[in-house]
Amino acid sequence: MSFKYSARMLKYLLVLVSVQLFNVVDGDAVGGIFRYGHIRWSSTQNTVNFVVEAAFQRSVKNSYFVGTAPDGFAQEGDVITLFGREAPIFDFGDLSIVRMLKLTVTAYSVQEDWIFGEISLTHKYSSPSNNGLPWIAQLQGCCRLSTLANNQNARYLLTAEVFSLREMIRTRILYQTDS
């Protein structure tokens, strides 16, 4: 056996052990846990308040999802930190990003193994629109619930077009024609 072959084999084993260690530490958390969600928003001039409502698997054996329920998982009122194979981020569409997202649990089911909650974010844009186009706000991460029939363990992406009311009214008047 040559040294080159042994070094390659050692590197392979090191990667394999690292992956298995991650699986032991995070348990089922390395699979998908995102179920569904949506983004709603309201604005006052250039300041926009976002609320992301989303559902996730509840029985995730990870310190981010620890809660106060008797089984140790999250229940109504708990605040958990979202995570995944690709850590979820909220992108406001103007190069501003929030990387550490906290979800306040508003509902849960032990039997159906889900939690539902809200993430509240506030952002001030430099202008009411993105050069006449809406700002595109996004929640993105990985992965979708691993037990889904379609797109299991795939990335997820929620989007919202943000156009302040003042800008929308101004645009409508600008394009109005006389009859």
Short mmCIF file of C-alpha atoms in Angstrom, two decimals:
data_model
loop_
_atom_site.label_atom_id
_atom_site.label_comp_id
_atom_site.label_asym_id
_atom_site.label_seq_id
_atom_site.Cartn_x
_atom_site.Cartn_y
_atom_site.Cartn_z
CA MET A 1 0.00 0.00 0.00
CA SER A 2 1.49 3.34 -1.01
CA PHE A 3 1.61 6.44 1.17
CA LYS A 4 -0.53 8.30 -1.40
CA TYR A 5 -3.26 5.65 -1.13
CA SER A 6 -3.11 5.69 2.71
CA ALA A 7 -3.40 9.50 2.85
CA ARG A 8 -6.44 9.43 0.55
CA MET A 9 -8.06 6.68 2.66
CA LEU A 10 -7.34 8.62 5.86
CA LYS A 11 -8.93 11.76 4.38
CA TYR A 12 -12.00 9.74 3.35
CA LEU A 13 -12.35 8.25 6.84
CA LEU A 14 -11.96 11.67 8.45
CA VAL A 15 -14.81 13.07 6.33
CA LEU A 16 -16.98 10.04 7.08
CA VAL A 17 -16.37 10.34 10.84
CA SER A 18 -17.11 14.10 10.72
CA VAL A 19 -20.43 13.50 8.96
CA GLN A 20 -21.41 10.77 11.42
CA LEU A 21 -20.44 12.98 14.38
CA PHE A 22 -22.67 15.75 12.99
CA ASN A 23 -25.54 13.23 12.70
CA VAL A 24 -25.04 12.11 16.31
CA VAL A 25 -24.93 15.69 17.62
CA ASP A 26 -27.87 17.00 15.61
CA GLY A 27 -29.90 13.78 15.29
CA ASP A 28 -32.86 14.22 12.96
CA ALA A 29 -32.09 17.93 12.64
CA VAL A 30 -29.92 17.36 9.57
CA GLY A 31 -33.03 16.30 7.66
CA GLY A 32 -35.63 18.80 6.55
CA ILE A 33 -37.92 20.34 9.18
CA PHE A 34 -39.65 23.23 7.31
CA ARG A 35 -43.36 22.58 6.61
CA TYR A 36 -44.79 25.81 5.15
CA GLY A 37 -44.96 29.55 5.64
CA HIS A 38 -45.75 32.98 4.27
CA ILE A 39 -44.66 36.60 4.65
CA ARG A 40 -46.96 39.56 5.35
CA TRP A 41 -45.93 43.16 5.76
CA SER A 42 -47.15 46.68 6.51
CA SER A 43 -45.35 49.96 6.03
CA THR A 44 -45.14 53.52 7.21
CA GLN A 45 -43.24 55.47 4.58
CA ASN A 46 -39.97 53.57 4.06
CA THR A 47 -40.15 51.55 7.29
CA VAL A 48 -41.60 48.08 6.77
CA ASN A 49 -42.75 45.65 9.45
CA PHE A 50 -42.51 42.03 8.32
CA VAL A 51 -44.19 39.04 9.94
CA VAL A 52 -43.16 35.59 8.76
CA GLU A 53 -45.59 32.88 9.81
CA ALA A 54 -44.14 29.40 9.44
CA ALA A 55 -44.50 25.81 10.59
CA PHE A 56 -41.72 23.35 11.39
CA GLN A 57 -41.32 19.84 12.70
CA ARG A 58 -41.54 19.97 16.50
CA SER A 59 -39.56 16.93 17.70
CA VAL A 60 -36.15 18.18 16.62
CA LYS A 61 -33.37 16.92 18.88
CA ASN A 62 -31.26 20.05 18.84
CA SER A 63 -30.47 22.75 21.38
CA TYR A 64 -32.01 25.42 19.10
CA PHE A 65 -35.48 23.84 19.48
CA VAL A 66 -35.40 23.18 23.24
CA GLY A 67 -38.63 24.29 24.86
CA THR A 68 -40.56 24.34 28.11
CA ALA A 69 -43.08 21.58 27.34
CA PRO A 70 -42.85 18.49 29.60
CA ASP A 71 -41.21 16.54 26.74
CA GLY A 72 -38.48 19.20 26.40
CA PHE A 73 -39.67 20.49 23.02
CA ALA A 74 -41.17 23.88 22.16
CA GLN A 75 -44.71 24.85 23.07
CA GLU A 76 -46.80 28.02 22.83
CA GLY A 77 -44.84 31.05 24.06
CA ASP A 78 -41.36 29.54 23.59
CA VAL A 79 -38.83 31.29 21.37
CA ILE A 80 -36.65 29.05 19.21
CA THR A 81 -33.77 29.76 16.84
CA LEU A 82 -34.24 28.53 13.27
CA PHE A 83 -31.52 26.38 11.78
CA GLY A 84 -31.02 23.85 9.01
CA ARG A 85 -28.52 22.32 6.63
CA GLU A 86 -28.44 25.81 5.17
CA ALA A 87 -29.13 28.26 7.98
CA PRO A 88 -32.31 30.24 7.22
CA ILE A 89 -31.84 33.92 6.40
CA PHE A 90 -34.18 36.81 5.77
CA ASP A 91 -33.06 38.97 2.85
CA PHE A 92 -34.75 42.39 2.64
CA GLY A 93 -33.76 42.76 -1.02
CA ASP A 94 -31.48 45.78 -0.55
CA LEU A 95 -28.33 43.90 0.51
CA SER A 96 -29.50 43.77 4.16
CA ILE A 97 -29.78 40.30 5.66
CA VAL A 98 -30.79 38.87 9.05
CA ARG A 99 -29.02 35.58 9.78
CA MET A 100 -30.19 34.66 13.29
CA LEU A 101 -33.97 34.23 13.10
CA LYS A 102 -36.03 33.75 16.26
CA LEU A 103 -39.51 32.23 15.98
CA THR A 104 -42.09 32.77 18.74
CA VAL A 105 -44.24 29.65 18.92
CA THR A 106 -47.97 30.48 18.75
CA ALA A 107 -49.38 26.95 18.28
CA TYR A 108 -48.15 23.37 18.41
CA SER A 109 -49.25 19.73 18.22
CA VAL A 110 -47.53 16.89 20.01
CA GLN A 111 -49.48 14.21 18.11
CA GLU A 112 -48.96 15.75 14.65
CA ASP A 113 -45.38 16.84 15.49
CA TRP A 114 -45.46 20.49 14.42
CA ILE A 115 -44.93 23.98 15.75
CA PHE A 116 -46.25 27.18 14.18
CA GLY A 117 -45.03 30.65 14.97
CA GLU A 118 -44.03 34.14 13.96
CA ILE A 119 -40.82 35.98 13.23
CA SER A 120 -41.18 39.78 13.46
CA LEU A 121 -38.68 42.02 11.68
CA THR A 122 -38.55 45.77 10.99
CA HIS A 123 -36.51 47.32 8.21
CA LYS A 124 -36.06 50.84 6.86
CA TYR A 125 -35.50 51.05 3.10
CA SER A 126 -33.62 53.95 1.53
CA SER A 127 -36.58 54.63 -0.78
CA PRO A 128 -40.18 53.46 -1.21
CA SER A 129 -39.23 51.29 -4.20
CA ASN A 130 -36.27 49.68 -5.88
CA ASN A 131 -35.96 52.16 -8.78
CA GLY A 132 -39.66 51.88 -9.57
CA LEU A 133 -39.80 48.15 -8.90
CA PRO A 134 -40.84 46.47 -5.66
CA TRP A 135 -38.26 45.38 -3.13
CA ILE A 136 -38.16 41.57 -3.02
CA ALA A 137 -37.98 40.29 0.57
CA GLN A 138 -37.18 36.60 1.04
CA LEU A 139 -36.96 33.93 3.68
CA GLN A 140 -34.73 31.15 2.42
CA GLY A 141 -33.09 28.08 3.88
CA CYS A 142 -32.81 24.35 3.71
CA CYS A 143 -34.60 22.06 4.04
CA ARG A 144 -38.23 21.15 3.57
CA LEU A 145 -39.66 18.40 5.75
CA SER A 146 -38.00 15.07 5.00
CA THR A 147 -41.27 13.11 5.05
CA LEU A 148 -43.01 15.10 2.28
CA ALA A 149 -44.03 13.28 -0.89
CA ASN A 150 -42.72 16.11 -3.10
CA ASN A 151 -39.52 18.12 -2.76
CA GLN A 152 -38.50 16.58 0.55
CA ASN A 153 -35.20 17.89 1.89
CA ALA A 154 -35.17 20.58 -0.84
CA ARG A 155 -34.41 24.28 -0.26
CA TYR A 156 -37.34 26.55 0.54
CA LEU A 157 -37.92 30.15 -0.49
CA LEU A 158 -40.73 32.49 0.58
CA THR A 159 -40.95 35.86 -1.18
CA ALA A 160 -42.88 39.09 -0.77
CA GLU A 161 -42.94 42.13 -3.07
CA VAL A 162 -42.66 45.30 -0.99
CA PHE A 163 -43.94 48.55 -2.44
CA SER A 164 -44.85 51.30 -0.02
CA LEU A 165 -48.42 52.58 -0.33
CA ARG A 166 -47.24 56.13 -1.02
CA GLU A 167 -45.13 54.95 -3.98
CA MET A 168 -47.98 52.80 -5.35
CA ILE A 169 -50.39 55.76 -5.28
CA ARG A 170 -47.82 58.04 -6.91
CA THR A 171 -47.18 55.47 -9.65
CA ARG A 172 -50.89 55.03 -10.35
CA ILE A 173 -51.43 58.76 -10.68
CA LEU A 174 -48.38 59.07 -12.90
CA TYR A 175 -49.81 56.56 -15.38
CA GLN A 176 -53.43 57.69 -15.25
CA THR A 177 -54.78 58.95 -18.59
CA ASP A 178 -57.56 61.48 -19.19
CA SER A 179 -60.67 60.12 -20.89
#
